[in-house]
Amino acid sequence: MGEHPHAALVRRGYAAFTEGDMDALRELMTGDCTHHLPGSHPLSGDYKGQDAVIDMYGRLFQETGGTLRVELRDVLVDGRGHAVAVHVLQADRDGRHLSEKGALVFRFVGDKITDIDECVEDLDTANDFWS
Protein backbone atom coordinates (compact mmCIF):
# COMPACT_ATOMS: atom_id res chain seq x y z
CA MET A 1 0.00 0.00 0.00
CA GLY A 2 1.49 3.33 -1.05
CA GLU A 3 1.62 6.67 0.69
CA HIS A 4 -1.65 8.61 0.89
CA PRO A 5 -1.90 11.23 -1.91
CA HIS A 6 -2.22 14.10 0.58
CA ALA A 7 0.95 13.00 2.39
CA ALA A 8 2.78 12.82 -0.95
CA LEU A 9 1.50 16.30 -1.85
CA VAL A 10 2.77 17.70 1.48
CA ARG A 11 6.19 16.12 0.90
CA ARG A 12 6.32 17.69 -2.58
CA GLY A 13 5.43 21.05 -1.02
CA TYR A 14 8.19 20.85 1.57
CA ALA A 15 10.69 19.84 -1.13
CA ALA A 16 9.63 22.79 -3.31
CA PHE A 17 9.84 25.20 -0.35
CA THR A 18 13.30 23.92 0.58
CA GLU A 19 14.48 24.33 -3.01
CA GLY A 20 12.91 27.79 -3.31
CA ASP A 21 10.68 26.58 -6.15
CA MET A 22 7.72 28.90 -5.69
CA ASP A 23 6.20 27.95 -9.07
CA ALA A 24 5.97 24.32 -7.91
CA LEU A 25 4.32 25.49 -4.67
CA ARG A 26 1.73 27.47 -6.64
CA GLU A 27 0.79 24.29 -8.50
CA LEU A 28 -0.08 22.60 -5.19
CA MET A 29 -2.41 25.37 -3.91
CA THR A 30 -5.85 26.58 -4.79
CA GLY A 31 -5.98 30.17 -6.05
CA ASP A 32 -7.50 31.33 -2.77
CA CYS A 33 -5.28 29.26 -0.48
CA THR A 34 -4.72 30.86 2.94
CA HIS A 35 -1.71 30.48 5.23
CA HIS A 36 -2.27 31.48 8.88
CA LEU A 37 1.00 32.52 10.54
CA PRO A 38 0.64 32.70 14.35
CA GLY A 39 2.03 35.27 16.73
CA SER A 40 2.12 39.00 17.29
CA HIS A 41 5.21 39.85 15.25
CA PRO A 42 5.27 41.87 12.01
CA LEU A 43 5.00 38.78 9.77
CA SER A 44 2.14 37.11 11.64
CA GLY A 45 -1.35 37.12 10.19
CA ASP A 46 -3.48 35.57 7.50
CA TYR A 47 -2.16 35.47 3.94
CA LYS A 48 -4.96 34.80 1.45
CA GLY A 49 -4.35 33.88 -2.17
CA GLN A 50 -1.36 32.32 -3.90
CA ASP A 51 0.41 35.65 -4.42
CA ALA A 52 0.10 36.66 -0.76
CA VAL A 53 1.27 33.25 0.47
CA ILE A 54 4.22 33.10 -1.93
CA ASP A 55 5.20 36.69 -1.08
CA MET A 56 5.17 35.81 2.63
CA TYR A 57 7.46 32.83 1.98
CA GLY A 58 9.81 35.15 0.13
CA ARG A 59 9.84 37.52 3.11
CA LEU A 60 10.77 34.64 5.43
CA PHE A 61 13.82 33.91 3.28
CA GLN A 62 14.62 37.61 2.94
CA GLU A 63 14.33 38.32 6.69
CA THR A 64 16.70 35.44 7.45
CA GLY A 65 19.21 36.25 4.73
CA GLY A 66 18.48 32.91 3.10
CA THR A 67 19.40 30.92 6.24
CA LEU A 68 15.89 29.51 6.78
CA ARG A 69 15.89 25.71 6.71
CA VAL A 70 13.00 23.35 7.31
CA GLU A 71 13.48 19.63 7.92
CA LEU A 72 10.31 17.60 7.50
CA ARG A 73 10.01 14.91 10.17
CA ASP A 74 6.53 13.37 9.80
CA VAL A 75 3.33 13.68 7.79
CA LEU A 76 0.05 12.43 9.25
CA VAL A 77 -3.24 12.23 7.35
CA ASP A 78 -6.83 11.56 8.31
CA GLY A 79 -8.16 10.52 4.90
CA ARG A 80 -10.84 13.22 5.14
CA GLY A 81 -9.00 16.16 3.63
CA HIS A 82 -6.52 17.03 6.39
CA ALA A 83 -2.81 16.44 6.97
CA VAL A 84 -0.36 17.50 9.67
CA ALA A 85 3.31 17.96 8.88
CA VAL A 86 5.80 18.07 11.75
CA HIS A 87 9.13 19.77 11.08
CA VAL A 88 12.14 21.47 12.60
CA LEU A 89 12.78 25.04 11.50
CA GLN A 90 16.18 26.70 11.80
CA ALA A 91 17.11 30.25 10.84
CA ASP A 92 19.38 33.14 11.72
CA ARG A 93 18.27 36.76 11.89
CA ASP A 94 19.88 39.89 13.30
CA GLY A 95 22.47 37.92 15.28
CA ARG A 96 19.88 35.52 16.71
CA HIS A 97 19.39 31.82 15.99
CA LEU A 98 16.05 30.00 15.99
CA SER A 99 15.74 26.23 16.16
CA GLU A 100 12.30 24.92 17.00
CA LYS A 101 9.75 22.25 16.23
CA GLY A 102 6.68 23.28 14.34
CA ALA A 103 3.74 21.89 12.44
CA LEU A 104 1.56 22.81 9.52
CA VAL A 105 -2.07 21.70 9.43
CA PHE A 106 -3.22 21.39 5.83
CA ARG A 107 -6.75 21.29 4.43
CA PHE A 108 -7.34 19.98 0.93
CA VAL A 109 -10.00 20.35 -1.70
CA GLY A 110 -9.43 17.49 -4.12
CA ASP A 111 -5.71 17.41 -4.81
CA LYS A 112 -4.97 21.04 -3.88
CA ILE A 113 -4.04 22.74 -0.61
CA THR A 114 -6.72 25.22 0.38
CA ASP A 115 -5.68 26.21 3.89
CA ILE A 116 -2.53 26.04 6.04
CA ASP A 117 -2.54 26.64 9.80
CA GLU A 118 0.94 26.99 11.25
CA CYS A 119 1.74 25.94 14.81
CA VAL A 120 5.01 26.71 16.60
CA GLU A 121 6.70 25.18 19.62
CA ASP A 122 6.95 28.45 21.57
CA LEU A 123 5.00 31.57 20.55
CA ASP A 124 7.12 33.89 22.70
CA THR A 125 10.34 32.62 21.11
CA ALA A 126 8.87 32.97 17.62
CA ASN A 127 7.61 36.49 18.37
CA ASP A 128 11.02 37.55 19.69
CA PHE A 129 12.84 36.09 16.69
CA TRP A 130 10.61 37.64 14.01
CA SER A 131 10.17 41.05 15.73
PDB file of C-alpha atoms in Angstrom, residues 3-114:
ATOM      1  CA  GLU A   3       1.618   6.669   0.688  1.00  0.00           C
ATOM      2  CA  HIS A   4      -1.654   8.608   0.893  1.00  0.00           C
ATOM      3  CA  PRO A   5      -1.904  11.231  -1.913  1.00  0.00           C
ATOM      4  CA  HIS A   6      -2.224  14.096   0.582  1.00  0.00           C
ATOM      5  CA  ALA A   7       0.949  13.005   2.392  1.00  0.00           C
ATOM      6  CA  ALA A   8       2.777  12.823  -0.948  1.00  0.00           C
ATOM      7  CA  LEU A   9       1.500  16.304  -1.848  1.00  0.00           C
ATOM      8  CA  VAL A  10       2.766  17.703   1.480  1.00  0.00           C
ATOM      9  CA  ARG A  11       6.187  16.123   0.897  1.00  0.00           C
ATOM     10  CA  ARG A  12       6.317  17.694  -2.578  1.00  0.00           C
ATOM     11  CA  GLY A  13       5.426  21.048  -1.016  1.00  0.00           C
ATOM     12  CA  TYR A  14       8.187  20.853   1.570  1.00  0.00           C
ATOM     13  CA  ALA A  15      10.687  19.843  -1.126  1.00  0.00           C
ATOM     14  CA  ALA A  16       9.635  22.792  -3.311  1.00  0.00           C
ATOM     15  CA  PHE A  17       9.840  25.204  -0.354  1.00  0.00           C
ATOM     16  CA  THR A  18      13.300  23.923   0.584  1.00  0.00           C
ATOM     17  CA  GLU A  19      14.484  24.329  -3.014  1.00  0.00           C
ATOM     18  CA  GLY A  20      12.911  27.788  -3.310  1.00  0.00           C
ATOM     19  CA  ASP A  21      10.680  26.580  -6.152  1.00  0.00           C
ATOM     20  CA  MET A  22       7.724  28.896  -5.687  1.00  0.00           C
ATOM     21  CA  ASP A  23       6.200  27.952  -9.067  1.00  0.00           C
ATOM     22  CA  ALA A  24       5.971  24.322  -7.911  1.00  0.00           C
ATOM     23  CA  LEU A  25       4.317  25.490  -4.675  1.00  0.00           C
ATOM     24  CA  ARG A  26       1.726  27.470  -6.639  1.00  0.00           C
ATOM     25  CA  GLU A  27       0.788  24.287  -8.498  1.00  0.00           C
ATOM     26  CA  LEU A  28      -0.076  22.601  -5.188  1.00  0.00           C
ATOM     27  CA  MET A  29      -2.406  25.370  -3.912  1.00  0.00           C
ATOM     28  CA  THR A  30      -5.853  26.581  -4.791  1.00  0.00           C
ATOM     29  CA  GLY A  31      -5.980  30.166  -6.052  1.00  0.00           C
ATOM     30  CA  ASP A  32      -7.501  31.331  -2.774  1.00  0.00           C
ATOM     31  CA  CYS A  33      -5.284  29.262  -0.477  1.00  0.00           C
ATOM     32  CA  THR A  34      -4.724  30.856   2.936  1.00  0.00           C
ATOM     33  CA  HIS A  35      -1.711  30.480   5.235  1.00  0.00           C
ATOM     34  CA  HIS A  36      -2.274  31.478   8.881  1.00  0.00           C
ATOM     35  CA  LEU A  37       1.003  32.518  10.540  1.00  0.00           C
ATOM     36  CA  PRO A  38       0.635  32.702  14.353  1.00  0.00           C
ATOM     37  CA  GLY A  39       2.031  35.273  16.733  1.00  0.00           C
ATOM     38  CA  SER A  40       2.115  38.997  17.292  1.00  0.00           C
ATOM     39  CA  HIS A  41       5.209  39.850  15.252  1.00  0.00           C
ATOM     40  CA  PRO A  42       5.271  41.869  12.008  1.00  0.00           C
ATOM     41  CA  LEU A  43       4.996  38.783   9.766  1.00  0.00           C
ATOM     42  CA  SER A  44       2.141  37.105  11.643  1.00  0.00           C
ATOM     43  CA  GLY A  45      -1.348  37.121  10.193  1.00  0.00           C
ATOM     44  CA  ASP A  46      -3.485  35.568   7.496  1.00  0.00           C
ATOM     45  CA  TYR A  47      -2.161  35.465   3.940  1.00  0.00           C
ATOM     46  CA  LYS A  48      -4.963  34.802   1.446  1.00  0.00           C
ATOM     47  CA  GLY A  49      -4.352  33.883  -2.169  1.00  0.00           C
ATOM     48  CA  GLN A  50      -1.360  32.318  -3.898  1.00  0.00           C
ATOM     49  CA  ASP A  51       0.406  35.650  -4.418  1.00  0.00           C
ATOM     50  CA  ALA A  52       0.103  36.663  -0.761  1.00  0.00           C
ATOM     51  CA  VAL A  53       1.273  33.246   0.470  1.00  0.00           C
ATOM     52  CA  ILE A  54       4.225  33.097  -1.932  1.00  0.00           C
ATOM     53  CA  ASP A  55       5.200  36.694  -1.084  1.00  0.00           C
ATOM     54  CA  MET A  56       5.174  35.809   2.628  1.00  0.00           C
ATOM     55  CA  TYR A  57       7.458  32.828   1.978  1.00  0.00           C
ATOM     56  CA  GLY A  58       9.805  35.150   0.128  1.00  0.00           C
ATOM     57  CA  ARG A  59       9.837  37.515   3.108  1.00  0.00           C
ATOM     58  CA  LEU A  60      10.767  34.638   5.428  1.00  0.00           C
ATOM     59  CA  PHE A  61      13.819  33.908   3.276  1.00  0.00           C
ATOM     60  CA  GLN A  62      14.620  37.613   2.941  1.00  0.00           C
ATOM     61  CA  GLU A  63      14.332  38.320   6.690  1.00  0.00           C
ATOM     62  CA  THR A  64      16.703  35.444   7.445  1.00  0.00           C
ATOM     63  CA  GLY A  65      19.214  36.250   4.727  1.00  0.00           C
ATOM     64  CA  GLY A  66      18.476  32.906   3.101  1.00  0.00           C
ATOM     65  CA  THR A  67      19.395  30.922   6.243  1.00  0.00           C
ATOM     66  CA  LEU A  68      15.888  29.513   6.780  1.00  0.00           C
ATOM     67  CA  ARG A  69      15.887  25.706   6.705  1.00  0.00           C
ATOM     68  CA  VAL A  70      13.002  23.346   7.314  1.00  0.00           C
ATOM     69  CA  GLU A  71      13.480  19.631   7.918  1.00  0.00           C
ATOM     70  CA  LEU A  72      10.309  17.598   7.495  1.00  0.00           C
ATOM     71  CA  ARG A  73      10.012  14.912  10.174  1.00  0.00           C
ATOM     72  CA  ASP A  74       6.534  13.371   9.803  1.00  0.00           C
ATOM     73  CA  VAL A  75       3.334  13.676   7.793  1.00  0.00           C
ATOM     74  CA  LEU A  76       0.054  12.429   9.254  1.00  0.00           C
ATOM     75  CA  VAL A  77      -3.238  12.225   7.348  1.00  0.00           C
ATOM     76  CA  ASP A  78      -6.832  11.563   8.315  1.00  0.00           C
ATOM     77  CA  GLY A  79      -8.158  10.516   4.904  1.00  0.00           C
ATOM     78  CA  ARG A  80     -10.840  13.218   5.143  1.00  0.00           C
ATOM     79  CA  GLY A  81      -8.997  16.164   3.629  1.00  0.00           C
ATOM     80  CA  HIS A  82      -6.516  17.025   6.393  1.00  0.00           C
ATOM     81  CA  ALA A  83      -2.811  16.440   6.966  1.00  0.00           C
ATOM     82  CA  VAL A  84      -0.365  17.497   9.668  1.00  0.00           C
ATOM     83  CA  ALA A  85       3.305  17.959   8.877  1.00  0.00           C
ATOM     84  CA  VAL A  86       5.804  18.074  11.747  1.00  0.00           C
ATOM     85  CA  HIS A  87       9.130  19.769  11.077  1.00  0.00           C
ATOM     86  CA  VAL A  88      12.145  21.468  12.604  1.00  0.00           C
ATOM     87  CA  LEU A  89      12.785  25.039  11.500  1.00  0.00           C
ATOM     88  CA  GLN A  90      16.181  26.697  11.805  1.00  0.00           C
ATOM     89  CA  ALA A  91      17.108  30.249  10.843  1.00  0.00           C
ATOM     90  CA  ASP A  92      19.379  33.135  11.723  1.00  0.00           C
ATOM     91  CA  ARG A  93      18.273  36.759  11.891  1.00  0.00           C
ATOM     92  CA  ASP A  94      19.880  39.891  13.302  1.00  0.00           C
ATOM     93  CA  GLY A  95      22.473  37.917  15.278  1.00  0.00           C
ATOM     94  CA  ARG A  96      19.883  35.519  16.708  1.00  0.00           C
ATOM     95  CA  HIS A  97      19.388  31.824  15.985  1.00  0.00           C
ATOM     96  CA  LEU A  98      16.049  30.004  15.992  1.00  0.00           C
ATOM     97  CA  SER A  99      15.735  26.233  16.157  1.00  0.00           C
ATOM     98  CA  GLU A 100      12.295  24.924  16.998  1.00  0.00           C
ATOM     99  CA  LYS A 101       9.755  22.250  16.230  1.00  0.00           C
ATOM    100  CA  GLY A 102       6.676  23.277  14.343  1.00  0.00           C
ATOM    101  CA  ALA A 103       3.736  21.890  12.444  1.00  0.00           C
ATOM    102  CA  LEU A 104       1.559  22.812   9.517  1.00  0.00           C
ATOM    103  CA  VAL A 105      -2.069  21.701   9.431  1.00  0.00           C
ATOM    104  CA  PHE A 106      -3.221  21.392   5.826  1.00  0.00           C
ATOM    105  CA  ARG A 107      -6.748  21.288   4.428  1.00  0.00           C
ATOM    106  CA  PHE A 108      -7.340  19.977   0.927  1.00  0.00           C
ATOM    107  CA  VAL A 109     -10.003  20.349  -1.703  1.00  0.00           C
ATOM    108  CA  GLY A 110      -9.426  17.489  -4.121  1.00  0.00           C
ATOM    109  CA  ASP A 111      -5.710  17.408  -4.807  1.00  0.00           C
ATOM    110  CA  LYS A 112      -4.966  21.044  -3.883  1.00  0.00           C
ATOM    111  CA  ILE A 113      -4.044  22.744  -0.611  1.00  0.00           C
ATOM    112  CA  THR A 114      -6.723  25.221   0.378  1.00  0.00           C
TER     113      THR A 114
END
